[in-house]
PDB file of N, CA and C in Angstrom:
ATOM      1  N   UNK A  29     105.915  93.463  71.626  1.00  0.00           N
ATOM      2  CA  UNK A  29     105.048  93.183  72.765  1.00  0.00           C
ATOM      3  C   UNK A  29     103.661  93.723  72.448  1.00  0.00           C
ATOM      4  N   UNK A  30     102.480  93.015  72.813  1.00  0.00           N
ATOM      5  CA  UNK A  30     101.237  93.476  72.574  1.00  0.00           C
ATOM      6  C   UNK A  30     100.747  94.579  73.541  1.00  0.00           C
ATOM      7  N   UNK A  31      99.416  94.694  74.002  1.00  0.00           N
ATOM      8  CA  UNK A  31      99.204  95.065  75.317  1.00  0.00           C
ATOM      9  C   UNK A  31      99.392  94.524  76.501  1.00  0.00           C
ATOM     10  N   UNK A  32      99.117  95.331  77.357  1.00  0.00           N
ATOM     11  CA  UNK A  32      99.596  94.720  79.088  1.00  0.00           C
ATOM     12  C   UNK A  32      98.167  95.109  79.408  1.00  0.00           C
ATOM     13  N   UNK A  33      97.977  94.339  80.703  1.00  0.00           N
ATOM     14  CA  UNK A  33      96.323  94.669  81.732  1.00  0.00           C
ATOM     15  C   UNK A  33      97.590  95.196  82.740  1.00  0.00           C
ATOM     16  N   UNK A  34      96.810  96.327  83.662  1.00  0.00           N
ATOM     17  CA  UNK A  34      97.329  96.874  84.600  1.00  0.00           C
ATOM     18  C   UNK A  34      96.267  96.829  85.838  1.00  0.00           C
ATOM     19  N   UNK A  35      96.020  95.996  86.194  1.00  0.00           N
ATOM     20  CA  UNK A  35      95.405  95.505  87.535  1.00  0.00           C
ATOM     21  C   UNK A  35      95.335  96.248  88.959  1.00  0.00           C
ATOM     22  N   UNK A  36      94.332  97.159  89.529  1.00  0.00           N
ATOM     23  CA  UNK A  36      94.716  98.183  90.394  1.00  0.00           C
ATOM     24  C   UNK A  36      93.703  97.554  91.433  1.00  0.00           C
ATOM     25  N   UNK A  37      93.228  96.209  91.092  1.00  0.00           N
ATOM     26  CA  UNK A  37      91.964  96.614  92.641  1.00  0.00           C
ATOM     27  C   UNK A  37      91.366  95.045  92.425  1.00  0.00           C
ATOM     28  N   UNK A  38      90.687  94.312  93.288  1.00  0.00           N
ATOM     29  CA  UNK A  38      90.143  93.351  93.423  1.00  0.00           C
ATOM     30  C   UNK A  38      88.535  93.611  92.497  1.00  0.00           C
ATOM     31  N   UNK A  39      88.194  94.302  92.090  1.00  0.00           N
ATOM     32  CA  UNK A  39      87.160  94.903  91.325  1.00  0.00           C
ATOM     33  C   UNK A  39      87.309  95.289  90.472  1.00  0.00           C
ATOM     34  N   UNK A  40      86.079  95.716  89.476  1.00  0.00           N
ATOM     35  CA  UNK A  40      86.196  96.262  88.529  1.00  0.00           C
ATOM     36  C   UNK A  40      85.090  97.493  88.476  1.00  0.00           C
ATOM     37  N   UNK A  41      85.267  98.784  88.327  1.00  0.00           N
ATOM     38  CA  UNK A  41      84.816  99.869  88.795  1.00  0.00           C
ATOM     39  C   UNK A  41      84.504 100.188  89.426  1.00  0.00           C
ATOM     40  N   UNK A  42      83.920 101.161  89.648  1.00  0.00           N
ATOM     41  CA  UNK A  42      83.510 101.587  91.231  1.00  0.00           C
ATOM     42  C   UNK A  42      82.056 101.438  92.008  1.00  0.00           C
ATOM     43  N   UNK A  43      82.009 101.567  92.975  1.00  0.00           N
ATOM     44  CA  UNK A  43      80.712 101.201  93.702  1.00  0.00           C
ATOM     45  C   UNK A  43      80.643 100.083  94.507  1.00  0.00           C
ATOM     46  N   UNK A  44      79.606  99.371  94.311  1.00  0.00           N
ATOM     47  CA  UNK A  44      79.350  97.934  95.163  1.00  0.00           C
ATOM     48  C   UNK A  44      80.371  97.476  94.906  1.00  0.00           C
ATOM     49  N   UNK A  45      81.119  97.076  95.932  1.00  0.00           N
ATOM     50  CA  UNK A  45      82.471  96.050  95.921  1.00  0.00           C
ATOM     51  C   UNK A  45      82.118  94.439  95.516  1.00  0.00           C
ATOM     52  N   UNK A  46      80.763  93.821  95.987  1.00  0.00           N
ATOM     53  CA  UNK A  46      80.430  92.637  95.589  1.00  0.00           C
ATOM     54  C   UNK A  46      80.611  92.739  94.143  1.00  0.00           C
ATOM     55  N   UNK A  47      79.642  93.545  93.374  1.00  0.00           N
ATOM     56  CA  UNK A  47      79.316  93.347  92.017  1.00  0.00           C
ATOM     57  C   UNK A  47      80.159  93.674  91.209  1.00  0.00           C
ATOM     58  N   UNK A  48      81.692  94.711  91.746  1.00  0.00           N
ATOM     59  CA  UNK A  48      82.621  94.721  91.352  1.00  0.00           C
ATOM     60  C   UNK A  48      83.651  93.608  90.872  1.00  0.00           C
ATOM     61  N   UNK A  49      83.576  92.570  92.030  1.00  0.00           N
ATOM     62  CA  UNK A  49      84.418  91.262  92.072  1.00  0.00           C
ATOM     63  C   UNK A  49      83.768  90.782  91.081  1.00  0.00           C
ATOM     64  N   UNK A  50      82.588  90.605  91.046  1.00  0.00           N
ATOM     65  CA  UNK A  50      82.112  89.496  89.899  1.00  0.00           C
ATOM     66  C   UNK A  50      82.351  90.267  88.574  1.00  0.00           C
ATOM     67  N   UNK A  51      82.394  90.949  88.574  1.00  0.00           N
ATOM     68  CA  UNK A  51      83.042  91.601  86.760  1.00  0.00           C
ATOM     69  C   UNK A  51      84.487  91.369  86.791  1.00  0.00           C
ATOM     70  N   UNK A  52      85.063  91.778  87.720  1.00  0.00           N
ATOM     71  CA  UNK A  52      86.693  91.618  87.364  1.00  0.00           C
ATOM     72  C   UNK A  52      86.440  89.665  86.727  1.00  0.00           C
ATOM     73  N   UNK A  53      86.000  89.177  87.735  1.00  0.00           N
ATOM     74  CA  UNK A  53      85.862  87.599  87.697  1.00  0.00           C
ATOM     75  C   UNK A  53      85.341  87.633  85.818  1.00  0.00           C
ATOM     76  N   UNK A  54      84.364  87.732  85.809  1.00  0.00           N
ATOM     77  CA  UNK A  54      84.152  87.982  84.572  1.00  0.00           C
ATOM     78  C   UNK A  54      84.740  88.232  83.255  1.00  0.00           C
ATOM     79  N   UNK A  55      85.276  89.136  83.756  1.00  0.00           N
ATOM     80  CA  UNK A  55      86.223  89.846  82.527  1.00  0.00           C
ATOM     81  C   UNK A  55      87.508  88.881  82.264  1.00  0.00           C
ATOM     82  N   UNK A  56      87.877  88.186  83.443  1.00  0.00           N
ATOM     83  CA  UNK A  56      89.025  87.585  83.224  1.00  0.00           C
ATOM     84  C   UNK A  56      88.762  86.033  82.921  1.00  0.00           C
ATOM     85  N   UNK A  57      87.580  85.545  83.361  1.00  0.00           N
ATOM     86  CA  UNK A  57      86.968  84.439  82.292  1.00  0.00           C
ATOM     87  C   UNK A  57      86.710  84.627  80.517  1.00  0.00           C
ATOM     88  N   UNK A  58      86.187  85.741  80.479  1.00  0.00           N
ATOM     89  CA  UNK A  58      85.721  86.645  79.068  1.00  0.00           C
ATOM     90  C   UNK A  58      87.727  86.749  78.572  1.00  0.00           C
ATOM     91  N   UNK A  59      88.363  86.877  78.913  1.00  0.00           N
ATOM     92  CA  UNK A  59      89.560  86.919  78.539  1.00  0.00           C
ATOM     93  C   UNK A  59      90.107  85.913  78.386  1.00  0.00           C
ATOM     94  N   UNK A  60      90.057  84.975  79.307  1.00  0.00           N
ATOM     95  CA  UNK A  60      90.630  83.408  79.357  1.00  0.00           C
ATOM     96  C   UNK A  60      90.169  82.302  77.802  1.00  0.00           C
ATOM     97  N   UNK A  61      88.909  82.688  77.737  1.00  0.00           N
ATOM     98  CA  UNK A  61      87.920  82.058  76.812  1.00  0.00           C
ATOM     99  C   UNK A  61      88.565  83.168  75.384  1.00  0.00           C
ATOM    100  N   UNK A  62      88.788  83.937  75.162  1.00  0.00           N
ATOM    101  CA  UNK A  62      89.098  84.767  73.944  1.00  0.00           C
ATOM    102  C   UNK A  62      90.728  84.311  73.221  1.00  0.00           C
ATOM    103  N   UNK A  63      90.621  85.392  72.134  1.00  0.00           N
ATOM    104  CA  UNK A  63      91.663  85.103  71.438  1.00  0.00           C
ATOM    105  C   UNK A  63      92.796  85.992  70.916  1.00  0.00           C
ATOM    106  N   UNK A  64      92.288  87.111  71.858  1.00  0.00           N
ATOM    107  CA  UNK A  64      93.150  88.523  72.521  1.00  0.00           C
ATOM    108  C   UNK A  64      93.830  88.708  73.862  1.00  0.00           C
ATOM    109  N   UNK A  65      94.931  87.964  73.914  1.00  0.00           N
ATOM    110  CA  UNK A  65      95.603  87.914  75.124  1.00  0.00           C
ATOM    111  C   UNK A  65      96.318  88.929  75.581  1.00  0.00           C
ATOM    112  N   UNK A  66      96.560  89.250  76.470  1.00  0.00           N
ATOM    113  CA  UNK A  66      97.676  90.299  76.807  1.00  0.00           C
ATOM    114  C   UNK A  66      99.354  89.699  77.122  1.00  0.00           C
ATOM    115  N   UNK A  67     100.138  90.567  76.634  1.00  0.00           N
ATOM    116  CA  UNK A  67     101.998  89.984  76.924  1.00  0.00           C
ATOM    117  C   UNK A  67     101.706  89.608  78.563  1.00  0.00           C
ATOM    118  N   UNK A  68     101.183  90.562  78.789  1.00  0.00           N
ATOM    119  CA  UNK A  68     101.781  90.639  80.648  1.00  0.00           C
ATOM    120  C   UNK A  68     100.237  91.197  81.056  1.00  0.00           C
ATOM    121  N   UNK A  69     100.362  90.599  82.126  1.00  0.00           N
ATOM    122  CA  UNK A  69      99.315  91.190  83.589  1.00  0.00           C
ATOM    123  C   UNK A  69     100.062  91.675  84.555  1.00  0.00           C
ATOM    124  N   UNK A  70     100.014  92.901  84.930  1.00  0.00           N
ATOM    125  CA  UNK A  70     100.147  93.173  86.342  1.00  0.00           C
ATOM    126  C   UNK A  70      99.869  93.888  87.041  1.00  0.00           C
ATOM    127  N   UNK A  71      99.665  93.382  88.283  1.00  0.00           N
ATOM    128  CA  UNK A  71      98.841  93.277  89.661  1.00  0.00           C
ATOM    129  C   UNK A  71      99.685  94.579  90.446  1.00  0.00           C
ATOM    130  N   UNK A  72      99.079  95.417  90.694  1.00  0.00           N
ATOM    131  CA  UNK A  72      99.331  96.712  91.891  1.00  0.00           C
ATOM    132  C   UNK A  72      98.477  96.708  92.734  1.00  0.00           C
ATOM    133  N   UNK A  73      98.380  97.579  93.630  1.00  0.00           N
ATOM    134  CA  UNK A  73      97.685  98.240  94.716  1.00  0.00           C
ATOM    135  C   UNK A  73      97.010  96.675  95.329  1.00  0.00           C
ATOM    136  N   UNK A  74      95.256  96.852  95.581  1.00  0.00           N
ATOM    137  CA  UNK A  74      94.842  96.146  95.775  1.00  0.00           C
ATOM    138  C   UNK A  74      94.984  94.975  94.817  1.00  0.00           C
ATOM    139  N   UNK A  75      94.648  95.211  93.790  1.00  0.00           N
ATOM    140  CA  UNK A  75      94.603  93.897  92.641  1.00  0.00           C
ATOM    141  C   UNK A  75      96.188  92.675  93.341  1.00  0.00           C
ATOM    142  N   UNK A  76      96.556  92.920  93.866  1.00  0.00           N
ATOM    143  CA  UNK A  76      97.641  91.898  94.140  1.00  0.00           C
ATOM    144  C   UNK A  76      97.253  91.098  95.059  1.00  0.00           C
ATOM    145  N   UNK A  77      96.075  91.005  95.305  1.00  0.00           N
ATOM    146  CA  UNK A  77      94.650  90.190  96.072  1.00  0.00           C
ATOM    147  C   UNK A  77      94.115  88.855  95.491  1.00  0.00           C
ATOM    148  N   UNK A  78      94.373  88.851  93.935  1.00  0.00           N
ATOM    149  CA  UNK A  78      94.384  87.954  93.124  1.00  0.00           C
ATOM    150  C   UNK A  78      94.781  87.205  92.786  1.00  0.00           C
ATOM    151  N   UNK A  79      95.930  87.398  93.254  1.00  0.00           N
ATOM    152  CA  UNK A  79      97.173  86.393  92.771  1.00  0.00           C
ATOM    153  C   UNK A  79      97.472  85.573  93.986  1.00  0.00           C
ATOM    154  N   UNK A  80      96.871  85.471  95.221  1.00  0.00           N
ATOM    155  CA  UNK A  80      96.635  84.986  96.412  1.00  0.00           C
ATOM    156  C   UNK A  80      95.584  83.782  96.734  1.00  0.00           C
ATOM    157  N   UNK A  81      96.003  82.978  97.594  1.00  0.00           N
ATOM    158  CA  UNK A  81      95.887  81.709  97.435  1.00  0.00           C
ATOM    159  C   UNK A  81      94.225  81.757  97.724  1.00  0.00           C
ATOM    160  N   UNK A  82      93.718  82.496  98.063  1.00  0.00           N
ATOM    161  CA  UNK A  82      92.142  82.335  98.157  1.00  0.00           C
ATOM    162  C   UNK A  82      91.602  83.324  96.947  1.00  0.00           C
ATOM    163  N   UNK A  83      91.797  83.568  96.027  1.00  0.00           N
ATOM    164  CA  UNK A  83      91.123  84.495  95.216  1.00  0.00           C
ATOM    165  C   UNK A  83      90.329  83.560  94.287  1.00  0.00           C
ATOM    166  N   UNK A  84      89.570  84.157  93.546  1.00  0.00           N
ATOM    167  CA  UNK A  84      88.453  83.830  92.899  1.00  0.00           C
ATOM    168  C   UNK A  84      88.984  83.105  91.323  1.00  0.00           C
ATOM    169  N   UNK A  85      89.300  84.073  91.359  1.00  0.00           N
ATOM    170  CA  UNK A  85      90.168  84.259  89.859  1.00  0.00           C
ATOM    171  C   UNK A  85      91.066  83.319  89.498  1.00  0.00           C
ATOM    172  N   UNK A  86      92.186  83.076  90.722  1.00  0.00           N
ATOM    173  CA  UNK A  86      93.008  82.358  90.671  1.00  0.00           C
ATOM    174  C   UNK A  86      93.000  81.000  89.411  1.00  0.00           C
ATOM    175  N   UNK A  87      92.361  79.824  88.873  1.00  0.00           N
ATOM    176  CA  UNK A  87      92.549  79.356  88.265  1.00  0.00           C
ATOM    177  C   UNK A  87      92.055  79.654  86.756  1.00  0.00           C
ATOM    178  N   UNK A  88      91.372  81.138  86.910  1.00  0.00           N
ATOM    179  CA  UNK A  88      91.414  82.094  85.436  1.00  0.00           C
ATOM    180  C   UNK A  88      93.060  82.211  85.669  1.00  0.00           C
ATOM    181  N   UNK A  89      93.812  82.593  85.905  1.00  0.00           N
ATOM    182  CA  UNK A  89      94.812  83.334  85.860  1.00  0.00           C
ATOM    183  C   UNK A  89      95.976  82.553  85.315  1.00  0.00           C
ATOM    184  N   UNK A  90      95.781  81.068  86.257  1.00  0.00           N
ATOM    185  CA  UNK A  90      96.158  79.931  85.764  1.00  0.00           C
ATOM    186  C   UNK A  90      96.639  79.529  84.142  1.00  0.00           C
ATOM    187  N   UNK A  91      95.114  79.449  83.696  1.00  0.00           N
ATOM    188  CA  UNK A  91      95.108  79.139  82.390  1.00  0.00           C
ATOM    189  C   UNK A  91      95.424  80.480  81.497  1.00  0.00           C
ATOM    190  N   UNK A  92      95.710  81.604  82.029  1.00  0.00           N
ATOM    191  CA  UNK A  92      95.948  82.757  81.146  1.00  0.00           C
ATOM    192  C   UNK A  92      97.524  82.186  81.077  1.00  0.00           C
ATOM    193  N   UNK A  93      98.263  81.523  82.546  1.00  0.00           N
ATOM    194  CA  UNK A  93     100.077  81.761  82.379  1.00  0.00           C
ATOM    195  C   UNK A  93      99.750  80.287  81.695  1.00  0.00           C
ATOM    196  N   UNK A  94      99.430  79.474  81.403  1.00  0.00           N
ATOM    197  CA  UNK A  94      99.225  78.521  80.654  1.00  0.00           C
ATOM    198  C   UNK A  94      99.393  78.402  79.057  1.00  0.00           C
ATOM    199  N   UNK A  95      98.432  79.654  78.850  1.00  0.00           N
ATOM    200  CA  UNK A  95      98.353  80.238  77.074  1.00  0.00           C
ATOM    201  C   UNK A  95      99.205  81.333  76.877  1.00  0.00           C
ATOM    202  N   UNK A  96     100.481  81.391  77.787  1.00  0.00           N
ATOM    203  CA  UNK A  96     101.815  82.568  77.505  1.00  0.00           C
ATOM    204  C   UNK A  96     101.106  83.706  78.162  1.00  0.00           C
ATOM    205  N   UNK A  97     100.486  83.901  78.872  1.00  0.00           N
ATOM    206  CA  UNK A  97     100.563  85.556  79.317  1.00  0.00           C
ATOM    207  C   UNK A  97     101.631  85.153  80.540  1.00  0.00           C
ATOM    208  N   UNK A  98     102.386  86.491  80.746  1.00  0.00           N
ATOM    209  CA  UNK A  98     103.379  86.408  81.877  1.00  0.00           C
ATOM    210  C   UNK A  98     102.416  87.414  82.870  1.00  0.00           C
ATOM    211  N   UNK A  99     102.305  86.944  84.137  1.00  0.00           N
ATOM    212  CA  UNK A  99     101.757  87.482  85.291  1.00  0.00           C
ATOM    213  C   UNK A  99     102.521  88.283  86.175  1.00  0.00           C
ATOM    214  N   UNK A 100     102.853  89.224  86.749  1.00  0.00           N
ATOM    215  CA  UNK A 100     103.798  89.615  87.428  1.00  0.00           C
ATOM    216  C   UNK A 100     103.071  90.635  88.963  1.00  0.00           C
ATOM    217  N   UNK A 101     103.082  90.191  90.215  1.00  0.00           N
ATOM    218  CA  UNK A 101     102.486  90.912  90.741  1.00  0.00           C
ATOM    219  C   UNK A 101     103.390  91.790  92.426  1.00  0.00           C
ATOM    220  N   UNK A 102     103.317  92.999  92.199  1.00  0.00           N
ATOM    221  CA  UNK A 102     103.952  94.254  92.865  1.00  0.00           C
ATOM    222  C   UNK A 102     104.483  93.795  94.284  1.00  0.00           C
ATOM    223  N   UNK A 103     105.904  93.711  94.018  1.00  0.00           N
ATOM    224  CA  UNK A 103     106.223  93.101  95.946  1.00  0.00           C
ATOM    225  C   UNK A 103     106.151  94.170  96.885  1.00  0.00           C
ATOM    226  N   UNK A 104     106.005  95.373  96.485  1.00  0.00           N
ATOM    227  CA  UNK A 104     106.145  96.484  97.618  1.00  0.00           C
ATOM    228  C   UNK A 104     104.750  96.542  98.183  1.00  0.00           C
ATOM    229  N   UNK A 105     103.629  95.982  97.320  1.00  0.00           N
ATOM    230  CA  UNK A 105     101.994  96.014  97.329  1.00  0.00           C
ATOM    231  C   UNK A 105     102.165  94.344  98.059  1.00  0.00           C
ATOM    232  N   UNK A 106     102.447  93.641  97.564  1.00  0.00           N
ATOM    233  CA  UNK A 106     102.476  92.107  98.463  1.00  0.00           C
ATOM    234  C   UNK A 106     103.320  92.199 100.266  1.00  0.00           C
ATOM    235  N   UNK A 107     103.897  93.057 100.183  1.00  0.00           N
ATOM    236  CA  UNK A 107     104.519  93.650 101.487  1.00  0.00           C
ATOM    237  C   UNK A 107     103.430  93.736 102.281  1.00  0.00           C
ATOM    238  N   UNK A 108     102.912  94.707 101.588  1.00  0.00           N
ATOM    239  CA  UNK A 108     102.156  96.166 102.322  1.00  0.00           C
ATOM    240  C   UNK A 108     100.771  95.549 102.468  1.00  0.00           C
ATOM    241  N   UNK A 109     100.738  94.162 102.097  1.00  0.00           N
ATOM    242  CA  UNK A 109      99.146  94.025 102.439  1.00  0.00           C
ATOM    243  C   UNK A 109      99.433  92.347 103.248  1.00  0.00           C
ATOM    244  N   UNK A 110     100.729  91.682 103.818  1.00  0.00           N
ATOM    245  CA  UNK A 110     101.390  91.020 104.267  1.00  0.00           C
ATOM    246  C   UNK A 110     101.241  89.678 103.183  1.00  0.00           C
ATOM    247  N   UNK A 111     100.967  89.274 102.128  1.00  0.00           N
ATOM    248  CA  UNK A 111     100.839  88.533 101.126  1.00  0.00           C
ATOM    249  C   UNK A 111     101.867  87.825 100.158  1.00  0.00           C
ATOM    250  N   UNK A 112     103.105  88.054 100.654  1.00  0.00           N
ATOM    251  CA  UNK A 112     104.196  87.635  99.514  1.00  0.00           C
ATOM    252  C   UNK A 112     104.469  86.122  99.773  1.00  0.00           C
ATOM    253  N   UNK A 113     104.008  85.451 100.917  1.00  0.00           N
ATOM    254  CA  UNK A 113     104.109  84.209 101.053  1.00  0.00           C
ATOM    255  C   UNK A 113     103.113  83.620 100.662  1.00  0.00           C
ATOM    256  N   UNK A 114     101.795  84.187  99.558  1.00  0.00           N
ATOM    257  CA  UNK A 114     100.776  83.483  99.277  1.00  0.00           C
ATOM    258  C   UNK A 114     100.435  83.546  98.128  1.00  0.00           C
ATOM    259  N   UNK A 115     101.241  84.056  96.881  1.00  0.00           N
ATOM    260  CA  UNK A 115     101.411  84.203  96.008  1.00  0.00           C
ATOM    261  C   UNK A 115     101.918  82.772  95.215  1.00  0.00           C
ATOM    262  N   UNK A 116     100.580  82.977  94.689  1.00  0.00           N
ATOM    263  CA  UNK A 116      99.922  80.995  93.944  1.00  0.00           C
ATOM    264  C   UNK A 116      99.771  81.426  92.506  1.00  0.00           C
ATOM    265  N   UNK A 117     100.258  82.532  91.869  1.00  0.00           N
ATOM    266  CA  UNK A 117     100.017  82.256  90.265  1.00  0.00           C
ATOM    267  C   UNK A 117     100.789  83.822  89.551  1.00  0.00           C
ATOM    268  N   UNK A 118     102.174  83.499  88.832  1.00  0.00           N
ATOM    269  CA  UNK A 118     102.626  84.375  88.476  1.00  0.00           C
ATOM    270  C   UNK A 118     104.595  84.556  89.282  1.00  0.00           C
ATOM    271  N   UNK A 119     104.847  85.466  89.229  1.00  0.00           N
ATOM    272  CA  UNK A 119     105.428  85.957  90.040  1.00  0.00           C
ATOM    273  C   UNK A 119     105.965  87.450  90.302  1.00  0.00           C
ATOM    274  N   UNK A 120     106.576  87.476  91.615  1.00  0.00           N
ATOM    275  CA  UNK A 120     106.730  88.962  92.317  1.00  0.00           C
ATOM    276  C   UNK A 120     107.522  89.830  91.587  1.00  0.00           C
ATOM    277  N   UNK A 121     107.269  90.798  91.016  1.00  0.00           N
ATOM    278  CA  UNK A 121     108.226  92.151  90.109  1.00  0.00           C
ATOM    279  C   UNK A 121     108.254  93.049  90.782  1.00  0.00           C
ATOM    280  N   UNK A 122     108.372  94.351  90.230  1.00  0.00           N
ATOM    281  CA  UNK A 122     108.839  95.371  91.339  1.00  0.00           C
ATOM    282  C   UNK A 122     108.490  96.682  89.912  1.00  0.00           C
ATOM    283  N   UNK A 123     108.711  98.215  90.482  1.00  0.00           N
ATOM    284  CA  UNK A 123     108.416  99.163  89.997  1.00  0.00           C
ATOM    285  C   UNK A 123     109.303  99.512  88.632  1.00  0.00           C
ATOM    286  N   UNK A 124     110.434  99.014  88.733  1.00  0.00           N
ATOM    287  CA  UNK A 124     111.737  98.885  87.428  1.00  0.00           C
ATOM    288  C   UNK A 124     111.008  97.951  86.463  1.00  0.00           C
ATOM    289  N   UNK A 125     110.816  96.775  86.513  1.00  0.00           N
ATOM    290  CA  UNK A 125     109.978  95.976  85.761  1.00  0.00           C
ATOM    291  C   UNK A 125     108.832  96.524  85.300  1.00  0.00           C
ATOM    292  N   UNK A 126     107.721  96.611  85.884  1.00  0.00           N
ATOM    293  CA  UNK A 126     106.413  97.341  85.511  1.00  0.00           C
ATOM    294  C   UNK A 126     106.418  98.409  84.445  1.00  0.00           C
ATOM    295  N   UNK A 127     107.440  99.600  85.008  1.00  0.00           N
ATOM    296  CA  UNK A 127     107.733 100.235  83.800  1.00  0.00           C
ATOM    297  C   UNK A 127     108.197 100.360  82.636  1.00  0.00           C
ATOM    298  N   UNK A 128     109.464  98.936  82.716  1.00  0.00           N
ATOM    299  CA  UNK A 128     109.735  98.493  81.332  1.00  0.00           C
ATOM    300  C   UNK A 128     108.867  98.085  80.563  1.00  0.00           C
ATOM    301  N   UNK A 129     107.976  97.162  81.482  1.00  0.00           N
ATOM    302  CA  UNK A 129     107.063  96.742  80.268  1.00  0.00           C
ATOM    303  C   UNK A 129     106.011  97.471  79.956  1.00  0.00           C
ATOM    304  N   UNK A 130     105.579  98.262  80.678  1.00  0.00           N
ATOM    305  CA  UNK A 130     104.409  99.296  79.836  1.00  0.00           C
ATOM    306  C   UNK A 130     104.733 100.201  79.168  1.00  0.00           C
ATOM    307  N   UNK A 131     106.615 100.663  79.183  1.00  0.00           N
ATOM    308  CA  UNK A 131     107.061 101.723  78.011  1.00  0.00           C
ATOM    309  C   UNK A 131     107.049 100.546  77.147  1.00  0.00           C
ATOM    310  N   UNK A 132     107.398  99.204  76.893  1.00  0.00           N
ATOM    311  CA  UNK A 132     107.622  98.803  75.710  1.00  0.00           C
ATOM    312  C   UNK A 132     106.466  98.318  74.915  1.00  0.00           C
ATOM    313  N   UNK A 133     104.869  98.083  75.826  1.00  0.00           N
ATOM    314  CA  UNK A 133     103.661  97.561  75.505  1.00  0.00           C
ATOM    315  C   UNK A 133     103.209  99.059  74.282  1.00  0.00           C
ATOM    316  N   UNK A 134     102.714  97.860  73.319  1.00  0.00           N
ATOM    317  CA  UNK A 134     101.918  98.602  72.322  1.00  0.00           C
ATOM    318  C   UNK A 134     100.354  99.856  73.021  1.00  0.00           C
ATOM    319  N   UNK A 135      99.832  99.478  73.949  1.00  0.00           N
ATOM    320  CA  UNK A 135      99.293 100.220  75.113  1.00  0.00           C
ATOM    321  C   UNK A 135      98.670  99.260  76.204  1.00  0.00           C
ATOM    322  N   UNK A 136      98.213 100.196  77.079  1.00  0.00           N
ATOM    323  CA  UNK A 136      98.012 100.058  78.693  1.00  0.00           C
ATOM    324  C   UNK A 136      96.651  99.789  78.997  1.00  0.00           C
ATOM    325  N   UNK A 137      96.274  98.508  79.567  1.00  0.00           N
ATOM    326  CA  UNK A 137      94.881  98.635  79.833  1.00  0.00           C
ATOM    327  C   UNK A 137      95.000  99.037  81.558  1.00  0.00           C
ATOM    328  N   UNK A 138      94.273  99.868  81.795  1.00  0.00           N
ATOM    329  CA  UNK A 138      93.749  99.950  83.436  1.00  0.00           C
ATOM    330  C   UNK A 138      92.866  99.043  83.924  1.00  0.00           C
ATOM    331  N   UNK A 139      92.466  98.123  84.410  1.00  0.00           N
ATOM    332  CA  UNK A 139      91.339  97.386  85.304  1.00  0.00           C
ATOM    333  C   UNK A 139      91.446  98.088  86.758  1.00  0.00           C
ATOM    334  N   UNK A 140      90.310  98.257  86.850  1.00  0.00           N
ATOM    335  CA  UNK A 140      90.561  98.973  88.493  1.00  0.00           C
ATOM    336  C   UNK A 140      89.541  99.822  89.016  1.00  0.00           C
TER     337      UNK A 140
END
């Protein structure tokens, strides 16, 4: 297994939340377009915002499960933010999963 993205937030660092979105957006176009994919994406906390039928990203994400990345995004976080019925790209894993695959990932990216 290669690396994994570990997805914590609808943004990407901290501060202005606008200018945040547009980098995550960014980064995951800048990823889509490259030739360094990750095994797996997955979506925690906020970041499970993405994988929802109005997100930005959404048809980046698309073409990432398109070119083999597996997407997987947090049902206890899709609960908790009432979202599991709007989940348009990927599908729902859980805390047993997540950890398998980041003990078995070569390493861990944080986005968040």
């Amino acid at each position: 297994m290669g690396y994994v993205l570990l997805v914590t937030s609808k943004g990407f660092g901290k501060g202005e939340e606008i200018l945040g979105e547009k980098l995550m957006y960014s980064y995951l176009y800048s990823l889509s377009e490259g030739d360094h994919l990750p095994s797996h994406i997955l979506f925690l906390h906020e970041g499970v915002k993405l994988v929802t039928a109005d997100a930005p990203v959404l048809n980046i994400l698309k073409t990432l499960v398109d070119k083999g990345v597996t997407i997987y995004a947090c049902g206890i976080c899709l609960d908790f933010y009432n979202l599991k019925d709007q989940v348009k790209v990927g599908e729902i894993g859980n805390m047993y999963l997540n950890m398998d695959i980041m003990v078995e990932a070569e390493k861990v990216i944080t986005l968040g």
